[in-house]
mmCIF file of C-alpha atoms and ligand atoms in Angstrom:
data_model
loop_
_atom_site.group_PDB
_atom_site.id
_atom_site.type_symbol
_atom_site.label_atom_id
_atom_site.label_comp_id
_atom_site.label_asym_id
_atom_site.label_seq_id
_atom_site.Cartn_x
_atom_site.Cartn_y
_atom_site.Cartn_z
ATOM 1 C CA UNK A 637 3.062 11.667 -4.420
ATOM 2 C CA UNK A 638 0.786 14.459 -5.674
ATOM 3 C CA UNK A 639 4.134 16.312 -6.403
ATOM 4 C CA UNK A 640 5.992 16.099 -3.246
ATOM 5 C CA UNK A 641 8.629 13.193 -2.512
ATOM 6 C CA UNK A 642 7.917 10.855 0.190
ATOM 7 C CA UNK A 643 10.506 8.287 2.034
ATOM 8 C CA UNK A 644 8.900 5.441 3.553
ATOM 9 C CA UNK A 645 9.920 2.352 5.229
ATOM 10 C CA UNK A 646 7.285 -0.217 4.314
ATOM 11 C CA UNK A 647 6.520 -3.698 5.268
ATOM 12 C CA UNK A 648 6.943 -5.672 1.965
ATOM 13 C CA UNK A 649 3.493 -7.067 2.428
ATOM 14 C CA UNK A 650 1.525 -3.649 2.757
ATOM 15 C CA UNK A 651 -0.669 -2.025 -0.045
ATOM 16 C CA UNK A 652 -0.642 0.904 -1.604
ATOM 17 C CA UNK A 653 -3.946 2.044 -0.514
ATOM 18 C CA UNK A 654 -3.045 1.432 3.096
ATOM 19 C CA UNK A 655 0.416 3.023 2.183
ATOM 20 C CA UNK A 656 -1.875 6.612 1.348
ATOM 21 C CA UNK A 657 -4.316 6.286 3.595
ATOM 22 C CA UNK A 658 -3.049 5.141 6.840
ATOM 23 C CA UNK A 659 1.107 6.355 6.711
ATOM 24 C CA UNK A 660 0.290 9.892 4.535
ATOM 25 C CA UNK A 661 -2.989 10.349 5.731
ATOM 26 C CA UNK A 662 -4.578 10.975 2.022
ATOM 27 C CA UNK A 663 -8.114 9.643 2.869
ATOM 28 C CA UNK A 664 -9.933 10.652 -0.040
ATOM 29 C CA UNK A 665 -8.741 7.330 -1.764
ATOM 30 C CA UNK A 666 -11.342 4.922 -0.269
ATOM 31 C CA UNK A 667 -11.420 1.267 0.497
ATOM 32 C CA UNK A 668 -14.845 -0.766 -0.623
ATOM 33 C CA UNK A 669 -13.850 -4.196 -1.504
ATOM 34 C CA UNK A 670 -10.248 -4.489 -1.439
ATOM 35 C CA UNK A 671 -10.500 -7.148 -3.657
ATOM 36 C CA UNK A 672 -10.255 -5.349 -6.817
ATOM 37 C CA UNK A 673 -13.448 -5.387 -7.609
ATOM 38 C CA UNK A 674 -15.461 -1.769 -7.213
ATOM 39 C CA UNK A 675 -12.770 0.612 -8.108
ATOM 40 C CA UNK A 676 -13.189 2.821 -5.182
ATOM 41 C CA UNK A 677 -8.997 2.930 -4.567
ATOM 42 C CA UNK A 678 -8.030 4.335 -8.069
ATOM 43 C CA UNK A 679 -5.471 6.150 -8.546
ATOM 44 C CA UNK A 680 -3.067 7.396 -10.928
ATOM 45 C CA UNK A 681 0.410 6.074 -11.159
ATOM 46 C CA UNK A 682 2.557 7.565 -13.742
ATOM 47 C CA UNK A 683 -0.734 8.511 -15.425
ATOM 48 C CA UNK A 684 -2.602 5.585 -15.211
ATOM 49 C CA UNK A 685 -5.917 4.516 -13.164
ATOM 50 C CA UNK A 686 -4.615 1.519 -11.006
ATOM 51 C CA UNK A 687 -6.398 0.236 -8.093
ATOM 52 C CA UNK A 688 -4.526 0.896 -5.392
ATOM 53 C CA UNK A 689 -5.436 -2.095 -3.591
ATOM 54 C CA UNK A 690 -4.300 -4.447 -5.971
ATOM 55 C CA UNK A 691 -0.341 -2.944 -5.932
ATOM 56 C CA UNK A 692 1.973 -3.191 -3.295
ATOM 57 C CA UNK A 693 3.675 -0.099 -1.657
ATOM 58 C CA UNK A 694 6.886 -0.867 -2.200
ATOM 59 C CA UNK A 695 6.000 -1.713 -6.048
ATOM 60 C CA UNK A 696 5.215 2.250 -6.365
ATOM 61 C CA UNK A 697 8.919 3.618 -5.295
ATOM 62 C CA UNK A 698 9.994 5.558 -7.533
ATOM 63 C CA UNK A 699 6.298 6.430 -9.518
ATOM 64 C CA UNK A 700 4.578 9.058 -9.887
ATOM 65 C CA UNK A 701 1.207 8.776 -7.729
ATOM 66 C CA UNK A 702 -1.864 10.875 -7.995
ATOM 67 C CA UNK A 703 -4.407 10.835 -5.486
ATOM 68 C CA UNK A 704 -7.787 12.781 -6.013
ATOM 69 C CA UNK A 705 -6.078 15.512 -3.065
ATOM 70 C CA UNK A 706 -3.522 16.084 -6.025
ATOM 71 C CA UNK A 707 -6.016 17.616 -8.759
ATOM 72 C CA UNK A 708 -7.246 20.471 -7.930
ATOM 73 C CA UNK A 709 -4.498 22.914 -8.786
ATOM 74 C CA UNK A 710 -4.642 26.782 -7.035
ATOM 75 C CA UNK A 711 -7.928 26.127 -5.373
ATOM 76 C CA UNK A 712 -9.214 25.433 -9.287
ATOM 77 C CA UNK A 713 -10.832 22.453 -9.833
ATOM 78 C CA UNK A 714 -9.647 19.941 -11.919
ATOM 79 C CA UNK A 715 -12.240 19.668 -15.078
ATOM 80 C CA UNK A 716 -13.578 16.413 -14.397
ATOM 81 C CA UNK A 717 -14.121 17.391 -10.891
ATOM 82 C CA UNK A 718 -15.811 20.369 -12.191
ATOM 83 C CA UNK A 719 -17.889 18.543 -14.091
ATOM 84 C CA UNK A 720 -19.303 16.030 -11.848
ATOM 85 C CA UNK A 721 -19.969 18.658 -9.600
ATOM 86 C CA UNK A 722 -22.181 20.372 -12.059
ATOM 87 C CA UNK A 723 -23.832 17.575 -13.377
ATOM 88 C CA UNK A 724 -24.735 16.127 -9.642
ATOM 89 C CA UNK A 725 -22.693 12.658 -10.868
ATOM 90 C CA UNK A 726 -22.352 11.451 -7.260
ATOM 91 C CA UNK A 727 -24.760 11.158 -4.362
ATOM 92 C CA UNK A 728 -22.909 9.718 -1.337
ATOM 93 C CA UNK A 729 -20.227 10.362 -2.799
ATOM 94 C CA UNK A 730 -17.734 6.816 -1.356
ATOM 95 C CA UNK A 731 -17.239 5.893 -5.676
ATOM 96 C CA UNK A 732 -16.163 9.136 -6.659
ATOM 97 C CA UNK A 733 -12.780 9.630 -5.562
ATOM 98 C CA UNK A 734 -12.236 6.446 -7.577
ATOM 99 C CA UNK A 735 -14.452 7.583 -10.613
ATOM 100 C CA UNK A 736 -12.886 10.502 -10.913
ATOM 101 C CA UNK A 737 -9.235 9.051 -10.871
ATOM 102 C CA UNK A 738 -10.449 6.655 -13.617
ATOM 103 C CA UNK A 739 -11.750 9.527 -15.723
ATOM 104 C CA UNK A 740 -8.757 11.448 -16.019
ATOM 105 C CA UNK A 741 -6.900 8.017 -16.886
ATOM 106 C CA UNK A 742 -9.968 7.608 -19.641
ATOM 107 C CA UNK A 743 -10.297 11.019 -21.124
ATOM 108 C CA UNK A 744 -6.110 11.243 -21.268
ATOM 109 C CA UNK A 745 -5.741 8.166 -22.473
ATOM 110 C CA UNK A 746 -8.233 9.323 -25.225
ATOM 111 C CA UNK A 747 -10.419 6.651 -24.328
ATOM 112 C CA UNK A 748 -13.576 8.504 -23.833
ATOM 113 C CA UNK A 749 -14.322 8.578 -27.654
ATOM 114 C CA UNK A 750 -18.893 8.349 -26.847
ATOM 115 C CA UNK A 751 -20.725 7.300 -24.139
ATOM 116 C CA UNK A 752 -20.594 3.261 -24.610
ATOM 117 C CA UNK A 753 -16.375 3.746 -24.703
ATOM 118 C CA UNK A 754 -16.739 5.602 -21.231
ATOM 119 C CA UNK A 755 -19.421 2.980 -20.189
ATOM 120 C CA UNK A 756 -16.843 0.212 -21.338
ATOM 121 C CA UNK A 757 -13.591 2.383 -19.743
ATOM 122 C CA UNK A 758 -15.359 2.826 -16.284
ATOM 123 C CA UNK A 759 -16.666 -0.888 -15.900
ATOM 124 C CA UNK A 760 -14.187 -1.542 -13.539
ATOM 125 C CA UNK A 761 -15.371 1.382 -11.135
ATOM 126 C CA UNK A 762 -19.177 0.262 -9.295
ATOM 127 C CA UNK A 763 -21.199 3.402 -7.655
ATOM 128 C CA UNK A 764 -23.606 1.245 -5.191
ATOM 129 C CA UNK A 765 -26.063 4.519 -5.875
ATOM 130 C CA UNK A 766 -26.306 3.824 -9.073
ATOM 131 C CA UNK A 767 -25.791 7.144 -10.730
ATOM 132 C CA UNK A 768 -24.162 5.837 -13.530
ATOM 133 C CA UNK A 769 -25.716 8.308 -16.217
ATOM 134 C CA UNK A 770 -24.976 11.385 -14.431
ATOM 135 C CA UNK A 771 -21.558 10.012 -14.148
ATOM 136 C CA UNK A 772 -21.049 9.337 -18.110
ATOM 137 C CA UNK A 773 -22.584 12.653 -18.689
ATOM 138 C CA UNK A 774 -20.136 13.820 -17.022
ATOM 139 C CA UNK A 775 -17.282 12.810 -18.067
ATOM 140 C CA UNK A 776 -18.326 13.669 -21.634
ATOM 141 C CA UNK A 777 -18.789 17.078 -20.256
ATOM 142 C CA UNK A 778 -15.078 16.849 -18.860
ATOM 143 C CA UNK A 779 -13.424 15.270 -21.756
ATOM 144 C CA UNK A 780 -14.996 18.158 -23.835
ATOM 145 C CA UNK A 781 -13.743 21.007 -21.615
ATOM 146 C CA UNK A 782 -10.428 19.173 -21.963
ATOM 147 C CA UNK A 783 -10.271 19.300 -25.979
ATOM 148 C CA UNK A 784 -10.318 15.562 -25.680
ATOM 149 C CA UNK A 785 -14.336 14.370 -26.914
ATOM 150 C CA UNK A 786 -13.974 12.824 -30.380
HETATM 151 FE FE1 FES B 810 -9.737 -1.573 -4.425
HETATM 152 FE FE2 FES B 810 -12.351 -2.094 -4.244
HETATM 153 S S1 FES B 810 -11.013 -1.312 -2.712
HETATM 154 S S2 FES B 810 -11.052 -2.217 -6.000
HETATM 155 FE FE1 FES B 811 -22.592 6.600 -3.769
HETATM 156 FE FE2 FES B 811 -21.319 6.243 -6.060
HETATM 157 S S1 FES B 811 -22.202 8.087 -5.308
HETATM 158 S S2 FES B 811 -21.410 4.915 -4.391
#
């Protein structure tokens, strides 16, 4: 998890998201449907965007998990946080943990190839403020500053 190796006990019925918010205290992954509809649980596991409320716990032993506390790394943000910062691509904020997740799955997947791809590639993530072009700017901001815009 974000780096560090975790030994849990779990209940076979609990899910991830519960797993990292309520036993590891990682917050910042949020809860909106949890029926695997808005996106708002992304993560990463072993590099790509799941939702975390669709996967067991105890189907994520022995994965690599990346929450949006894992990003940043020495108090640098990571470039797609950097870049909806300064493109004001979230309001209140409650989508973007998820949105963010889903970008770095996108852009490192080499899926954000123009703005209908990243339209298409972050359909599965809702923003109930509707700042949805803010948000694809960007991430074509990020996936530039990552070498990755086609
Ligand atoms: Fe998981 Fe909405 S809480 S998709
Ligand atoms: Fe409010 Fe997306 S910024 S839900």
């Amino acid at each position: 998890m974000n780096g560090t190796r975790h030994e849990l006990e779990l209940e076979p019925r609990e899910l991830l998201v519960y797993v990292l918010r309520d036993r590891l205290r990682l917050t910042g992954t949020n809860v909106g449907c949890d029926t695997s509809s808005c996106g708002a649980c992304t993560v990463l596991v072993d590099g790509a965007a799941v939702k975390s409320c669709t996967v067991l716990g105890v189907q994520a032993e022995g994965e690599e998990i990346t929450t949006i506390e894992g990003l940043a790394r020495d108090g640098e943000l990571h470039p797609v946080q950097q870049a909806f910062h300064d493109r004001h691509a979230l309001q209140c904020g409650f989508c973007t943990p998820g949105m963010v997740m889903a970008t770095v799955s996108l852009i490192e997947h080499g899926e954000a190839t123009g703005e209908e791809a990243i339209r298409i590639g972050l359909e599965g993530n809702l923003c109930r403020c509707t700042g949805y072009h803010n948000i694809v700017a960007a991430v074509q901001d990020a996936a530039s500053a990552m070498g990755r815009a086609s």
